[in-house]
PDB file of C-alpha atoms and ligand atoms in Angstrom:
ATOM      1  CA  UNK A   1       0.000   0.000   0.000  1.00  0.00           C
ATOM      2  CA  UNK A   2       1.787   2.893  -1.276  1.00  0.00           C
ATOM      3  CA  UNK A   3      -0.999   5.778  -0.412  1.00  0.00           C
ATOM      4  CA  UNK A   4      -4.292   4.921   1.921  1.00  0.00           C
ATOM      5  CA  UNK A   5      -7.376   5.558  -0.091  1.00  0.00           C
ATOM      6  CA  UNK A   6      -9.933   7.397   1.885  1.00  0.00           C
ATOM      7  CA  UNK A   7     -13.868   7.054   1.383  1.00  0.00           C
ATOM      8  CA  UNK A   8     -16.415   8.735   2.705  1.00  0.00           C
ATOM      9  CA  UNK A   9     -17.151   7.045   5.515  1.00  0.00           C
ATOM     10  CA  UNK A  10     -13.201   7.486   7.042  1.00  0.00           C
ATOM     11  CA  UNK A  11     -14.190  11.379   7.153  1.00  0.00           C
ATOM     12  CA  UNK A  12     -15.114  12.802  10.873  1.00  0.00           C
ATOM     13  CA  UNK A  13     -14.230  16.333   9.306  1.00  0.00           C
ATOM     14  CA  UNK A  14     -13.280  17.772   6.471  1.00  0.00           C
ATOM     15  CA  UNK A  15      -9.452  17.413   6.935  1.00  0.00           C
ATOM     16  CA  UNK A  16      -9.452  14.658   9.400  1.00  0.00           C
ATOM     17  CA  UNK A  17     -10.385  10.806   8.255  1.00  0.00           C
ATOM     18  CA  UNK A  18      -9.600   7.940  11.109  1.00  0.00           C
ATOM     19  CA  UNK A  19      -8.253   4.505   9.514  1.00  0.00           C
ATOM     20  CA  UNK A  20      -8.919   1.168  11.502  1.00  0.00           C
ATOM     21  CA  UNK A  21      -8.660  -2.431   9.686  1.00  0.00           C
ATOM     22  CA  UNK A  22      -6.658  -3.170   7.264  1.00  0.00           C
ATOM     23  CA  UNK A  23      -4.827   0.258   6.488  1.00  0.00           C
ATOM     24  CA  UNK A  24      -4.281   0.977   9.479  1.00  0.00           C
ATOM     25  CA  UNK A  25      -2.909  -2.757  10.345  1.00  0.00           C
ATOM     26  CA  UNK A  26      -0.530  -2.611   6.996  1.00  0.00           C
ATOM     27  CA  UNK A  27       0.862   1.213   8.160  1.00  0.00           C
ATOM     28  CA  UNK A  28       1.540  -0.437  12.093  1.00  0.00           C
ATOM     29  CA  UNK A  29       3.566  -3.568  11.021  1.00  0.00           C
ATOM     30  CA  UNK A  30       4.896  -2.426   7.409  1.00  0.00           C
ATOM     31  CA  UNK A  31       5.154   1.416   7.298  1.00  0.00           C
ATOM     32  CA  UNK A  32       5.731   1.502  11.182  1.00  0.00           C
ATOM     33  CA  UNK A  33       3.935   4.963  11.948  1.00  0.00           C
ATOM     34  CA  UNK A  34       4.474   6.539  15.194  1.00  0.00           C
ATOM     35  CA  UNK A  35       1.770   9.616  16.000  1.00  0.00           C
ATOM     36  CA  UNK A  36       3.497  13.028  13.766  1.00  0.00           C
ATOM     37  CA  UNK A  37       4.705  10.686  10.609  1.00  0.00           C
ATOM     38  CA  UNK A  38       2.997  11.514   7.489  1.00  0.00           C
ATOM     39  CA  UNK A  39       1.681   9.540   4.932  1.00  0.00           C
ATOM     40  CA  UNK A  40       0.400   9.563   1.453  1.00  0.00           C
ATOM     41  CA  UNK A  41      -3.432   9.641   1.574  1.00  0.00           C
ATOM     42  CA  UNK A  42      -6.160  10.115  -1.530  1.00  0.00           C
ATOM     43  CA  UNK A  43      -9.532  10.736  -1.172  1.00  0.00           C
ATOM     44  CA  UNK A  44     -12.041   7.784  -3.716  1.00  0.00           C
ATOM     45  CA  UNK A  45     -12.431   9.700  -6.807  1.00  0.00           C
ATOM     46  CA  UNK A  46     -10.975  13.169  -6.200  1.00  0.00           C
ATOM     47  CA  UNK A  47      -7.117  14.486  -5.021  1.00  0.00           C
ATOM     48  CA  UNK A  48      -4.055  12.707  -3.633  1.00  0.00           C
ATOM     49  CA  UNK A  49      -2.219  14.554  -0.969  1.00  0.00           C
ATOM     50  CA  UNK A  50      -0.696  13.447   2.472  1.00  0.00           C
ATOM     51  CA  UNK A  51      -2.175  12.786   6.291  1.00  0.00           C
ATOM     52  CA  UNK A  52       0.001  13.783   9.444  1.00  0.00           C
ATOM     53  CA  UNK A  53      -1.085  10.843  11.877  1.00  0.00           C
ATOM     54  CA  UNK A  54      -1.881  12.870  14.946  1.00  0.00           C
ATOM     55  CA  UNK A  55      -3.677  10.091  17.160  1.00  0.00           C
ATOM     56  CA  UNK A  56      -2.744   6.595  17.460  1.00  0.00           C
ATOM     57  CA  UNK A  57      -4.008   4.347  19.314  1.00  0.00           C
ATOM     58  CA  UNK A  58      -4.170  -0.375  18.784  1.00  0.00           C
ATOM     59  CA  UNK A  59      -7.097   0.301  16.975  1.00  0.00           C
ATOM     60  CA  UNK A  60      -7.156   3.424  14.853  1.00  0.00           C
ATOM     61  CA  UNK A  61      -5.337   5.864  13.481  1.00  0.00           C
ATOM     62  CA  UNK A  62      -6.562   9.875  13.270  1.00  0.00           C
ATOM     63  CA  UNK A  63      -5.093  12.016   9.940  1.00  0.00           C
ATOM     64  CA  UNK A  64      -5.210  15.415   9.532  1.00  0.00           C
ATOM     65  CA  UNK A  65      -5.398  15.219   5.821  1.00  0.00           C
ATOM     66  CA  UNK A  66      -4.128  17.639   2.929  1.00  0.00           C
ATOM     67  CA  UNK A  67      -5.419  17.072  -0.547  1.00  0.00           C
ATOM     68  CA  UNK A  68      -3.735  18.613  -3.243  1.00  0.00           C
ATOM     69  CA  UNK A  69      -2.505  16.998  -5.925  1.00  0.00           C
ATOM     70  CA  UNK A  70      -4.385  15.514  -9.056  1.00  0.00           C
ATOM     71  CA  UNK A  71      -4.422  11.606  -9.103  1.00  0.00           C
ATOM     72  CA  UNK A  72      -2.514  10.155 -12.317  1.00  0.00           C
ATOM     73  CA  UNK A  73      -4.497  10.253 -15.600  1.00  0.00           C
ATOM     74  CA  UNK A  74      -6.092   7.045 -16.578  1.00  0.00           C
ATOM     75  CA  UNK A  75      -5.648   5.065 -19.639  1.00  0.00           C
ATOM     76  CA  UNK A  76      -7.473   5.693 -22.558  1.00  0.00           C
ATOM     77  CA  UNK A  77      -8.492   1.820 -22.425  1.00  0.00           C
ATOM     78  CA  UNK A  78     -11.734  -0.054 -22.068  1.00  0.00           C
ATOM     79  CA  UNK A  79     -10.605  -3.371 -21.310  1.00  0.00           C
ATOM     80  CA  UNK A  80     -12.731  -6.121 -22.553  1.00  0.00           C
ATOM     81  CA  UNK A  81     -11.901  -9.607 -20.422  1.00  0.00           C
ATOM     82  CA  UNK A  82     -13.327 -12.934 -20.858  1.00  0.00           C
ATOM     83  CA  UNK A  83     -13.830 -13.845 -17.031  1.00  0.00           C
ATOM     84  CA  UNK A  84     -10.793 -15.231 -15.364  1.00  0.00           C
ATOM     85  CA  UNK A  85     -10.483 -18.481 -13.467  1.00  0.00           C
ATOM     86  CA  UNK A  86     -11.104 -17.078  -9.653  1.00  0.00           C
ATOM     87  CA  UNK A  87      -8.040 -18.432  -8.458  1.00  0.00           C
ATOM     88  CA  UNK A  88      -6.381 -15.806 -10.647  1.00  0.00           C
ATOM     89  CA  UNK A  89      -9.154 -12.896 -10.769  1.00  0.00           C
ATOM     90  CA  UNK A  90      -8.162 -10.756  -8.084  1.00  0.00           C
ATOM     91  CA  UNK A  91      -4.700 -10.413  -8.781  1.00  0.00           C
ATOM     92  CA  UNK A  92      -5.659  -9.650 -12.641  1.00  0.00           C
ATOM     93  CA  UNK A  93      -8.479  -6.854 -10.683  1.00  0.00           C
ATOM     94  CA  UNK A  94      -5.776  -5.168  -9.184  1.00  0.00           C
ATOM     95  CA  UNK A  95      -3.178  -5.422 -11.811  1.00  0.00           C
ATOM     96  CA  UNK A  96      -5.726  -3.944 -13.849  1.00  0.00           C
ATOM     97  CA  UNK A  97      -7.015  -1.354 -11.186  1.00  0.00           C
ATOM     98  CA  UNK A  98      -2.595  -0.478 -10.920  1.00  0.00           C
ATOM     99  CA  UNK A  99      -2.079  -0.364 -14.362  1.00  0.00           C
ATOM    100  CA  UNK A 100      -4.867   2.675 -14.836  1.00  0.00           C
ATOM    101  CA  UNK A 101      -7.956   0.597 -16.450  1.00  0.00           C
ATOM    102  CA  UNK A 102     -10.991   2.524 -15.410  1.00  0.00           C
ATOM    103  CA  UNK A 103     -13.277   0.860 -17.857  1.00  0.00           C
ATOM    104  CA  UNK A 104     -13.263  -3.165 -17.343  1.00  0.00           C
ATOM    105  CA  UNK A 105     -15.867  -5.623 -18.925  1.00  0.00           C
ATOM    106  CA  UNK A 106     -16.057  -9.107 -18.120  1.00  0.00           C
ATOM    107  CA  UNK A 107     -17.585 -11.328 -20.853  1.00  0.00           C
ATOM    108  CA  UNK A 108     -18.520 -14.826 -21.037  1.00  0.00           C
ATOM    109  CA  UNK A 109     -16.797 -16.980 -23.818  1.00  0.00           C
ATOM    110  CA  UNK A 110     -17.057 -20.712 -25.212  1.00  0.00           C
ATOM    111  CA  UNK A 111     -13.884 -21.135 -22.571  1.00  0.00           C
ATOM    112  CA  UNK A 112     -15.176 -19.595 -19.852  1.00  0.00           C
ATOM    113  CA  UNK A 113     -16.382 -22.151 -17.192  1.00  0.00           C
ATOM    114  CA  UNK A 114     -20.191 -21.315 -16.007  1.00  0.00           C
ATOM    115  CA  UNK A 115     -19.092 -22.131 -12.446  1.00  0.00           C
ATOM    116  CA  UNK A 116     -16.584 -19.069 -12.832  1.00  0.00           C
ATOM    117  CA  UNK A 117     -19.212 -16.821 -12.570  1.00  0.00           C
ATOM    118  CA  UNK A 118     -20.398 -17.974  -8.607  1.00  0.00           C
ATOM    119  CA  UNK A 119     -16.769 -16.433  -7.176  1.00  0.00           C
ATOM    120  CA  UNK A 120     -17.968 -14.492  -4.392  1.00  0.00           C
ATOM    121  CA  UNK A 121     -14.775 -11.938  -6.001  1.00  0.00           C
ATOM    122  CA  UNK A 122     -17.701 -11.051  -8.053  1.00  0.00           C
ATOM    123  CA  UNK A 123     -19.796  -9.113  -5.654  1.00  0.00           C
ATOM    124  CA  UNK A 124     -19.758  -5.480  -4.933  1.00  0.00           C
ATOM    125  CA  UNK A 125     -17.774  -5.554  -1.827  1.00  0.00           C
ATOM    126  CA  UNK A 126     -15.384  -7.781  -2.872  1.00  0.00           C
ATOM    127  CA  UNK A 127     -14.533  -6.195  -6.665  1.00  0.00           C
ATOM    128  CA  UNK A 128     -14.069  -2.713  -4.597  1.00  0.00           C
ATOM    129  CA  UNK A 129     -11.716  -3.907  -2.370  1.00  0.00           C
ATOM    130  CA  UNK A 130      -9.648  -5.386  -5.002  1.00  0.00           C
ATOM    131  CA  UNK A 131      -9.587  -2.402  -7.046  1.00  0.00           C
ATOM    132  CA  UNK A 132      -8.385  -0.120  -3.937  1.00  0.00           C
ATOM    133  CA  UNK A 133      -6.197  -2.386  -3.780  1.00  0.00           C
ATOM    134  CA  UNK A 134      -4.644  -1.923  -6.789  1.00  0.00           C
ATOM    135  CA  UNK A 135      -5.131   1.760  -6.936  1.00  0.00           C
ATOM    136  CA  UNK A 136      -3.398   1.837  -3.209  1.00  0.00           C
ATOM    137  CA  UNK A 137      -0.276   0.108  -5.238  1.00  0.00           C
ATOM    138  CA  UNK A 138       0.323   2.445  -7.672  1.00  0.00           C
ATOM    139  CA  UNK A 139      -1.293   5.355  -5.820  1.00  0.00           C
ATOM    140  CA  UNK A 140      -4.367   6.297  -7.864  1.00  0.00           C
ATOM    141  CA  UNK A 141      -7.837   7.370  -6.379  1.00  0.00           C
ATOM    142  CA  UNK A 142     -10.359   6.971  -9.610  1.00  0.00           C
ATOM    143  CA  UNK A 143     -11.741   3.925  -9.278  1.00  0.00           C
ATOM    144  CA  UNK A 144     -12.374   1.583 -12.502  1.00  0.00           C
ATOM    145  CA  UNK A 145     -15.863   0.944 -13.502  1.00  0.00           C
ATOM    146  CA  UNK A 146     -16.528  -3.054 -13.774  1.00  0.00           C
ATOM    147  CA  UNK A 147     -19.335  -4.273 -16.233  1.00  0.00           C
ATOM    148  CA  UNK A 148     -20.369  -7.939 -16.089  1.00  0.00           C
ATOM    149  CA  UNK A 149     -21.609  -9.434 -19.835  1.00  0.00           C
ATOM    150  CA  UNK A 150     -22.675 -13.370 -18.792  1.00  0.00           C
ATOM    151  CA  UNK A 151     -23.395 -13.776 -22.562  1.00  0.00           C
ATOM    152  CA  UNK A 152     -20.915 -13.466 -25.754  1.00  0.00           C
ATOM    153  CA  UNK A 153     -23.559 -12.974 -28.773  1.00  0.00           C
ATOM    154  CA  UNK A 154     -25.691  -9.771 -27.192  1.00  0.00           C
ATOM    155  CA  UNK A 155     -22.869  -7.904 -26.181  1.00  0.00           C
ATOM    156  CA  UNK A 156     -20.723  -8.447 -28.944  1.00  0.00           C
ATOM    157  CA  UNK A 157     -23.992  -7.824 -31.237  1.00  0.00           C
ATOM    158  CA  UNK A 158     -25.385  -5.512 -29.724  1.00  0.00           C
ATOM    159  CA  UNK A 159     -22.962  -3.472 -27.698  1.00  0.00           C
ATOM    160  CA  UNK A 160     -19.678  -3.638 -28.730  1.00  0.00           C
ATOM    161  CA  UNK A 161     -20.392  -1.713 -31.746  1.00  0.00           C
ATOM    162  CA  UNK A 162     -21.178   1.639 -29.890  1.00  0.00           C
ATOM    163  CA  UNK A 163     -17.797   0.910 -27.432  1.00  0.00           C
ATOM    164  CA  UNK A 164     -15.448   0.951 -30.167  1.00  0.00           C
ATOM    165  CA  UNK A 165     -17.062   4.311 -31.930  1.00  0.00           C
ATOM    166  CA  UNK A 166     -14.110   6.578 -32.896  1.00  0.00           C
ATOM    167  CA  UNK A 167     -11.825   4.126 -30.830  1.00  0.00           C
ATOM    168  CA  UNK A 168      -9.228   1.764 -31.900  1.00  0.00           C
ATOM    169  CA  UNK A 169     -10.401  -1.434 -31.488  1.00  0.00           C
ATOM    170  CA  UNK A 170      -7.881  -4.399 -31.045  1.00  0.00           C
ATOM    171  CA  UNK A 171      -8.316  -8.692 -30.036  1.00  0.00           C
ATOM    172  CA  UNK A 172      -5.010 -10.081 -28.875  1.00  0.00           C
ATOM    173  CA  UNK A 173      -5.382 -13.613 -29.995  1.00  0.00           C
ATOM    174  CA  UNK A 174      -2.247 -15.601 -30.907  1.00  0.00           C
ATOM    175  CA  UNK A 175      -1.155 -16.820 -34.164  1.00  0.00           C
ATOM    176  CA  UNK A 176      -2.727 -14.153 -36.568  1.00  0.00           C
ATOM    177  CA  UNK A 177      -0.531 -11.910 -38.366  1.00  0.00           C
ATOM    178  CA  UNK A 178      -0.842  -8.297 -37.122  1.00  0.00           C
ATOM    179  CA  UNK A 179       1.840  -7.483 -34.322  1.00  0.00           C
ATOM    180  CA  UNK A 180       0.164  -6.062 -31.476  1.00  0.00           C
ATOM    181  CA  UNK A 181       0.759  -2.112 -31.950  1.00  0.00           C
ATOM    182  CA  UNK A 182       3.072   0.230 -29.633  1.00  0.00           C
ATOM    183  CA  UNK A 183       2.508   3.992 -28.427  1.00  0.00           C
ATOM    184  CA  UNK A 184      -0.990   4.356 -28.677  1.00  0.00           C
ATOM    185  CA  UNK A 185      -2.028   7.715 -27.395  1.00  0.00           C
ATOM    186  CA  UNK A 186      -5.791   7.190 -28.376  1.00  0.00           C
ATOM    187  CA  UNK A 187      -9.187   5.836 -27.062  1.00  0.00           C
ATOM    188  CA  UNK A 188      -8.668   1.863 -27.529  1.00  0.00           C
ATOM    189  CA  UNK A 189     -10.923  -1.250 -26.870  1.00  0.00           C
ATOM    190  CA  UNK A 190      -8.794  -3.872 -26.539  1.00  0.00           C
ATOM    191  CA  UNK A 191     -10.334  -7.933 -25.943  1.00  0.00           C
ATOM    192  CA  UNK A 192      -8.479 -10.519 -24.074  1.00  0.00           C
ATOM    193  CA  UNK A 193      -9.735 -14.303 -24.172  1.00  0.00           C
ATOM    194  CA  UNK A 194      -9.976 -16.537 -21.720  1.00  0.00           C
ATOM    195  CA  UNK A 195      -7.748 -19.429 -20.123  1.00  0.00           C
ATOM    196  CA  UNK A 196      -8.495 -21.487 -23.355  1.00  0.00           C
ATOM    197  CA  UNK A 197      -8.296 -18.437 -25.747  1.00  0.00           C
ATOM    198  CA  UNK A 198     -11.280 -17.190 -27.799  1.00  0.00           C
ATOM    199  CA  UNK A 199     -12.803 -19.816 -30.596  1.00  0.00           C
ATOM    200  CA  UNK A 200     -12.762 -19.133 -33.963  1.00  0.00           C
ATOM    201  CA  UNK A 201     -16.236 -18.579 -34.287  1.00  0.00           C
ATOM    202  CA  UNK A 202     -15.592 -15.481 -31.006  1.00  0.00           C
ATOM    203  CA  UNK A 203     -12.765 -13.899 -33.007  1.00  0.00           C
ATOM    204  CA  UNK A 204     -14.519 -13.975 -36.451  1.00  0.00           C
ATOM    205  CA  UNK A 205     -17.367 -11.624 -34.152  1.00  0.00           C
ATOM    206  CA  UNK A 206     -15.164  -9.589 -32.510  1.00  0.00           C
ATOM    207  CA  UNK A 207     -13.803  -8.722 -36.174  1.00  0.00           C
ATOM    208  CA  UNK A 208     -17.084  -8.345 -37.580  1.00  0.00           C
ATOM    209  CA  UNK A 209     -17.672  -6.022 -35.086  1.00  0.00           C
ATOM    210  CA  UNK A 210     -14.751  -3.622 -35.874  1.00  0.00           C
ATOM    211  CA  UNK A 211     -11.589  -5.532 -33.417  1.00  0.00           C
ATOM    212  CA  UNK A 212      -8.479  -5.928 -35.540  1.00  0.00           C
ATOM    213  CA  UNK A 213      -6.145  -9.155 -33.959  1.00  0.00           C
ATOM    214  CA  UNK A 214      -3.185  -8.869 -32.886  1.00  0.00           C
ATOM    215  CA  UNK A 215      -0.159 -10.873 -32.164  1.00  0.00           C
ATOM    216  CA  UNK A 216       2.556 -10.633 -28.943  1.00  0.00           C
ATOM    217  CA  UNK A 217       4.433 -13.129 -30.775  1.00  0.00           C
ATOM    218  CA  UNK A 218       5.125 -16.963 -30.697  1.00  0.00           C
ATOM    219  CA  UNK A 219       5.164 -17.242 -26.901  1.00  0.00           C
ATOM    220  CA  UNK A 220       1.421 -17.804 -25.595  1.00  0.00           C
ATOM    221  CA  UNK A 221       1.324 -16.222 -21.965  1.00  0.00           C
ATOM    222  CA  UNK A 222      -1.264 -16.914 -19.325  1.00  0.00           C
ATOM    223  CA  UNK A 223      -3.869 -14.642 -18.728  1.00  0.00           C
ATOM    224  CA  UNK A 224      -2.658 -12.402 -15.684  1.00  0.00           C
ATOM    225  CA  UNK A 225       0.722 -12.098 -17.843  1.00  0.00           C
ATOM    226  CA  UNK A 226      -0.833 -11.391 -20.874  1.00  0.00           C
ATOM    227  CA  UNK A 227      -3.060  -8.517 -19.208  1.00  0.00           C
ATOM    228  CA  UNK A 228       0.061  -6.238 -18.391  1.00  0.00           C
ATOM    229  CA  UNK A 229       2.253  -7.033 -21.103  1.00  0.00           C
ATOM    230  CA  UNK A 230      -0.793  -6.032 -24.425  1.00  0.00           C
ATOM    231  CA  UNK A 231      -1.073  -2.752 -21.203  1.00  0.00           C
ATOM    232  CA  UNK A 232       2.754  -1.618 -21.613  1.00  0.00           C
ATOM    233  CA  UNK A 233       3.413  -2.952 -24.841  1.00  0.00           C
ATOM    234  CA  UNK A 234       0.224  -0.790 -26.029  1.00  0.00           C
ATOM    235  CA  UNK A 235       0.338   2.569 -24.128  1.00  0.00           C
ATOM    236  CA  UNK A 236       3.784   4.585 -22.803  1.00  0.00           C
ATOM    237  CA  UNK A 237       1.679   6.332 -20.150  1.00  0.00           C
ATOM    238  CA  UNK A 238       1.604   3.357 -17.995  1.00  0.00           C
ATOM    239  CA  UNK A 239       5.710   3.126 -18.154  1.00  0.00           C
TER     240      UNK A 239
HETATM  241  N1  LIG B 301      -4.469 -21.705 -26.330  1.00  0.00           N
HETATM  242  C1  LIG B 301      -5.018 -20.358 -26.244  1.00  0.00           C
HETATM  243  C2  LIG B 301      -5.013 -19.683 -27.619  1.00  0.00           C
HETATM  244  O1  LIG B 301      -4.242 -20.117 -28.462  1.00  0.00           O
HETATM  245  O2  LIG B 301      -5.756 -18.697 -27.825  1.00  0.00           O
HETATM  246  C3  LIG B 301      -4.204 -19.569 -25.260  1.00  0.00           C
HETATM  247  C4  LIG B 301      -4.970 -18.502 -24.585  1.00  0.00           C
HETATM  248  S1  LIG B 301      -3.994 -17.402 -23.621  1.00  0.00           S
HETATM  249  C5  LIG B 301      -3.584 -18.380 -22.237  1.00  0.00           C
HETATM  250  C6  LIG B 301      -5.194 -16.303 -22.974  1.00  0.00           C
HETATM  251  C7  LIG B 301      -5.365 -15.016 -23.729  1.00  0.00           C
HETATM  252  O3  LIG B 301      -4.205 -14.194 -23.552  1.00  0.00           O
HETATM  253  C8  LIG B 301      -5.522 -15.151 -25.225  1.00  0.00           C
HETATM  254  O4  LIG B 301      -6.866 -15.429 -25.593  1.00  0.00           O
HETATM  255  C9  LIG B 301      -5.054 -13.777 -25.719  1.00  0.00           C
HETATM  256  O5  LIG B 301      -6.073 -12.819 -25.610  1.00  0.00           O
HETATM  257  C10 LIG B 301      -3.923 -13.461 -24.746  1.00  0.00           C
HETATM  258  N2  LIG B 301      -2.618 -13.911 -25.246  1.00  0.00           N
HETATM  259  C11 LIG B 301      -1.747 -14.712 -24.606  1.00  0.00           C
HETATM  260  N3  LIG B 301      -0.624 -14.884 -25.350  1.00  0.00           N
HETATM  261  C12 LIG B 301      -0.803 -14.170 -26.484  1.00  0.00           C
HETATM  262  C13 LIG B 301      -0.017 -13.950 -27.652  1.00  0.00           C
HETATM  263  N4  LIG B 301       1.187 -14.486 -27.806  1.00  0.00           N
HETATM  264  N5  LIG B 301      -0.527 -13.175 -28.634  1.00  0.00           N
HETATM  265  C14 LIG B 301      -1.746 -12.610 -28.497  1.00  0.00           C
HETATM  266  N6  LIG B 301      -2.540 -12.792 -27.422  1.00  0.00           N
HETATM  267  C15 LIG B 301      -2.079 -13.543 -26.423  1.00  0.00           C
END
């Protein structure tokens, strides 16, 4: 946790928030505050600054909070992600949530298993605390939007078109012949298949509907590599 992302609720004044949990646990036995030390801090959705601890006690810890510097700008990605095996989808959530995503949709594919979709990482609670904690990693306070598609033909028919309006619009799928492209500084849509990689039949839709493939080369990498490799290998903002 390289800043402590403050919501609402930690605010008992304007410039004072009170951590308990696990910030304050991490910023006792890793960052090792005593009462005076001074932290980074970033209020959910708006400025990053710092916050002077000025109480401590086992079970909280009172800031007096300055905000006032802009959080980093986001990537001009929507990032669309046949569902992960749960074993792997948190760490992909915050890689993603680290990286700068802000616009995240999980699809269903032929490859997908159904019983992927019953991860409890899927509810609210649990999809906002791994996104703060990837935006705690790489300290960032605007938190990514997730949308949840559990069927391949209606989105890809009928939304998908309108997401990749006046955007570049890529499918990294191994084997085809286009390398994947470097120092895009534009509005992208980029797709990323599942486990088993999209079928033939996905791909030929997510061409039809305006994606161009794309290659990384011969290697095939898994899923959670895959994600930030296409990320830096497509945009120098993230580097
Ligand atoms: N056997 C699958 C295939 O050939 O599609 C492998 C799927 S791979 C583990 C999971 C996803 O990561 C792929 O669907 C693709 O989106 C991306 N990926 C992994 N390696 C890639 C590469 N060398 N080129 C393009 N995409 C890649």
């Amino acid at each position: 946790m390289n800043l402590a992302l403050l919501f609402d609720e930690d605010f008992v004044a304007p410039d004072r928030a009170v951590l308990r949990g696990r910030r304050l646990t991490h910023l006792q036995s890793v960052v090792k505050i005593v009462e005076g030390d001074t932290v980074p801090v970033g209020r959910a959705g708006g400025p990053m600054g710092t916050g002077e601890v000025v109480r401590l006690t086992d079970s909280e810890a009172e800031l007096k909070v300055t905000l006032n510097q802009p959080p980093p700008a986001p990537l001009p990605l929507t990032l669309v992600l046949a569902m992960p095996r749960p074993k792997m989808f948190r760490r992909i959530l915050q890689t993603c949530a680290a990286l700068g995503v802000k616009d995240l949709w999980l699809i269903n594919s032929y490859k997908v298993e159904k019983s992927f979709w019953q991860t409890p990482w899927l509810s609210e609670e649990q999809l906002r605390e791994n996104l703060t904690l990837g935006l705690e990693q790489a300290k960032d306070t605007q938190m990514p939007r997730v949308q949840i598609r559990k069927l391949f033909k209606p989105f890809v028919e009928d939304e998908l078109p309108a997401l990749l309006a006046n955007k570049q619009a890529l499918v990294a799928h191994p084997g085809t012949n286009t390398p994947c492209p470097v120092h895009l500084n534009k509005p992208t849509v980029l797709c990323i298949g599942p486990e088993g990689g999209f079928t033939a039949y996905e791909v030929g839709k997510l061409e039809e509907a305006g994606c161009q493939s794309v290659h990384l080369g011969p290697r095939i990498l898994r899923v959670e590599t895959a994600v930030p490799v296409l990320i830096s290998r497509l945009f120098d903002a993230c580097l």
